[in-house]
Amino acid sequence: MPDDVVLNKVASLERCIQRIRQVYSLNDQNLYENLMAQESILLNLQRTCEVSIDLAMHVVRKRRWGVPRAGTPLNCCGPMDIWTAN
């Protein structure tokens, strides 16, 4: 069964990315001068970062991976498929 939190976070990411593309495509010629378009793009970039961090924290908590040890590479655990249920 899909995790609703993951689905909502992914949907939010998709909306933000779609909005960035939309604003950029409408203003690609005069983006340097259009502060509203710049602010919209930056706000949505910030939201994508925040949602990505929230999503990662949610997955770590649900999988009970705990706090990473310093210097431990992420690939040491093998493939981590976050879309399959445990």
PDB file of C-alpha atoms in Angstrom:
ATOM      1  CA  MET A   1       0.000   0.000   0.000  1.00  0.00           C
ATOM      2  CA  PRO A   2       1.480   3.364  -1.002  1.00  0.00           C
ATOM      3  CA  ASP A   3       2.423   5.789   1.736  1.00  0.00           C
ATOM      4  CA  ASP A   4       0.135   8.846   1.573  1.00  0.00           C
ATOM      5  CA  VAL A   5       2.842  11.142   2.930  1.00  0.00           C
ATOM      6  CA  VAL A   6       5.245  10.085   0.175  1.00  0.00           C
ATOM      7  CA  LEU A   7       2.558  10.489  -2.479  1.00  0.00           C
ATOM      8  CA  ASN A   8       1.654  13.971  -1.217  1.00  0.00           C
ATOM      9  CA  LYS A   9       5.293  15.070  -1.057  1.00  0.00           C
ATOM     10  CA  VAL A  10       5.963  13.806  -4.587  1.00  0.00           C
ATOM     11  CA  ALA A  11       2.834  15.580  -5.852  1.00  0.00           C
ATOM     12  CA  SER A  12       4.020  18.781  -4.190  1.00  0.00           C
ATOM     13  CA  LEU A  13       7.444  18.416  -5.820  1.00  0.00           C
ATOM     14  CA  GLU A  14       5.823  17.906  -9.212  1.00  0.00           C
ATOM     15  CA  ARG A  15       3.661  21.025  -8.782  1.00  0.00           C
ATOM     16  CA  CYS A  16       6.654  23.162  -7.808  1.00  0.00           C
ATOM     17  CA  ILE A  17       8.736  21.932 -10.734  1.00  0.00           C
ATOM     18  CA  GLN A  18       5.825  22.454 -13.106  1.00  0.00           C
ATOM     19  CA  ARG A  19       5.408  26.029 -11.846  1.00  0.00           C
ATOM     20  CA  ILE A  20       9.135  26.740 -12.251  1.00  0.00           C
ATOM     21  CA  ARG A  21       9.021  25.506 -15.844  1.00  0.00           C
ATOM     22  CA  GLN A  22       5.866  27.485 -16.540  1.00  0.00           C
ATOM     23  CA  VAL A  23       7.219  30.778 -15.177  1.00  0.00           C
ATOM     24  CA  TYR A  24      10.599  30.281 -16.838  1.00  0.00           C
ATOM     25  CA  SER A  25       9.103  29.504 -20.246  1.00  0.00           C
ATOM     26  CA  LEU A  26       6.911  32.620 -20.099  1.00  0.00           C
ATOM     27  CA  ASN A  27       9.779  34.896 -19.097  1.00  0.00           C
ATOM     28  CA  ASP A  28      12.934  33.344 -20.520  1.00  0.00           C
ATOM     29  CA  GLN A  29      13.789  36.426 -22.611  1.00  0.00           C
ATOM     30  CA  ASN A  30      13.331  39.061 -19.916  1.00  0.00           C
ATOM     31  CA  LEU A  31      13.870  37.015 -16.766  1.00  0.00           C
ATOM     32  CA  TYR A  32      16.777  39.235 -15.729  1.00  0.00           C
ATOM     33  CA  GLU A  33      14.442  42.244 -15.524  1.00  0.00           C
ATOM     34  CA  ASN A  34      11.312  40.509 -14.213  1.00  0.00           C
ATOM     35  CA  LEU A  35      11.653  40.379 -10.430  1.00  0.00           C
ATOM     36  CA  MET A  36       8.239  38.735  -9.921  1.00  0.00           C
ATOM     37  CA  ALA A  37       9.242  35.824 -12.153  1.00  0.00           C
ATOM     38  CA  GLN A  38      12.593  35.529 -10.368  1.00  0.00           C
ATOM     39  CA  GLU A  39      10.880  35.478  -6.974  1.00  0.00           C
ATOM     40  CA  SER A  40       8.376  32.873  -8.129  1.00  0.00           C
ATOM     41  CA  ILE A  41      11.147  30.617  -9.416  1.00  0.00           C
ATOM     42  CA  LEU A  42      13.224  31.051  -6.245  1.00  0.00           C
ATOM     43  CA  LEU A  43      10.241  30.419  -3.975  1.00  0.00           C
ATOM     44  CA  ASN A  44       9.402  27.212  -5.808  1.00  0.00           C
ATOM     45  CA  LEU A  45      13.051  26.108  -5.751  1.00  0.00           C
ATOM     46  CA  GLN A  46      13.086  26.673  -2.001  1.00  0.00           C
ATOM     47  CA  ARG A  47       9.866  24.687  -1.635  1.00  0.00           C
ATOM     48  CA  THR A  48      11.312  21.786  -3.632  1.00  0.00           C
ATOM     49  CA  CYS A  49      14.344  21.732  -1.321  1.00  0.00           C
ATOM     50  CA  GLU A  50      12.177  21.793   1.806  1.00  0.00           C
ATOM     51  CA  VAL A  51       9.816  19.100   0.523  1.00  0.00           C
ATOM     52  CA  SER A  52      12.760  16.922  -0.555  1.00  0.00           C
ATOM     53  CA  ILE A  53      14.266  17.151   2.926  1.00  0.00           C
ATOM     54  CA  ASP A  54      10.881  16.396   4.518  1.00  0.00           C
ATOM     55  CA  LEU A  55      10.450  13.407   2.213  1.00  0.00           C
ATOM     56  CA  ALA A  56      13.908  12.075   3.031  1.00  0.00           C
ATOM     57  CA  MET A  57      13.314  12.497   6.768  1.00  0.00           C
ATOM     58  CA  HIS A  58       9.976  10.693   6.484  1.00  0.00           C
ATOM     59  CA  VAL A  59      11.524   7.752   4.626  1.00  0.00           C
ATOM     60  CA  VAL A  60      14.397   7.506   7.129  1.00  0.00           C
ATOM     61  CA  ARG A  61      11.938   7.508  10.029  1.00  0.00           C
ATOM     62  CA  LYS A  62       9.578   4.945   8.452  1.00  0.00           C
ATOM     63  CA  ARG A  63      12.466   2.629   7.545  1.00  0.00           C
ATOM     64  CA  ARG A  64      14.058   3.143  10.981  1.00  0.00           C
ATOM     65  CA  TRP A  65      17.435   3.828   9.397  1.00  0.00           C
ATOM     66  CA  GLY A  66      18.406   6.108  12.265  1.00  0.00           C
ATOM     67  CA  VAL A  67      20.995   8.839  12.299  1.00  0.00           C
ATOM     68  CA  PRO A  68      23.874   8.258   9.850  1.00  0.00           C
ATOM     69  CA  ARG A  69      27.344   7.850  11.273  1.00  0.00           C
ATOM     70  CA  ALA A  70      29.879  10.455  10.228  1.00  0.00           C
ATOM     71  CA  GLY A  71      31.904   9.438   7.203  1.00  0.00           C
ATOM     72  CA  THR A  72      29.634   6.541   6.257  1.00  0.00           C
ATOM     73  CA  PRO A  73      28.951   6.595   2.511  1.00  0.00           C
ATOM     74  CA  LEU A  74      25.310   6.344   1.483  1.00  0.00           C
ATOM     75  CA  ASN A  75      25.912   3.438  -0.892  1.00  0.00           C
ATOM     76  CA  CYS A  76      27.241   1.145   1.853  1.00  0.00           C
ATOM     77  CA  CYS A  77      23.804  -0.383   2.426  1.00  0.00           C
ATOM     78  CA  GLY A  78      23.172  -1.460  -1.158  1.00  0.00           C
ATOM     79  CA  PRO A  79      20.138  -0.467  -3.201  1.00  0.00           C
ATOM     80  CA  MET A  80      17.475   1.366  -1.193  1.00  0.00           C
ATOM     81  CA  ASP A  81      14.162   1.205  -3.006  1.00  0.00           C
ATOM     82  CA  ILE A  82      11.929   3.650  -1.122  1.00  0.00           C
ATOM     83  CA  TRP A  83       8.875   2.799  -3.207  1.00  0.00           C
ATOM     84  CA  THR A  84       8.481  -0.760  -1.946  1.00  0.00           C
ATOM     85  CA  ALA A  85       6.684  -1.423   1.309  1.00  0.00           C
ATOM     86  CA  ASN A  86       8.572  -2.991   4.201  1.00  0.00           C
TER      87      ASN A  86
END
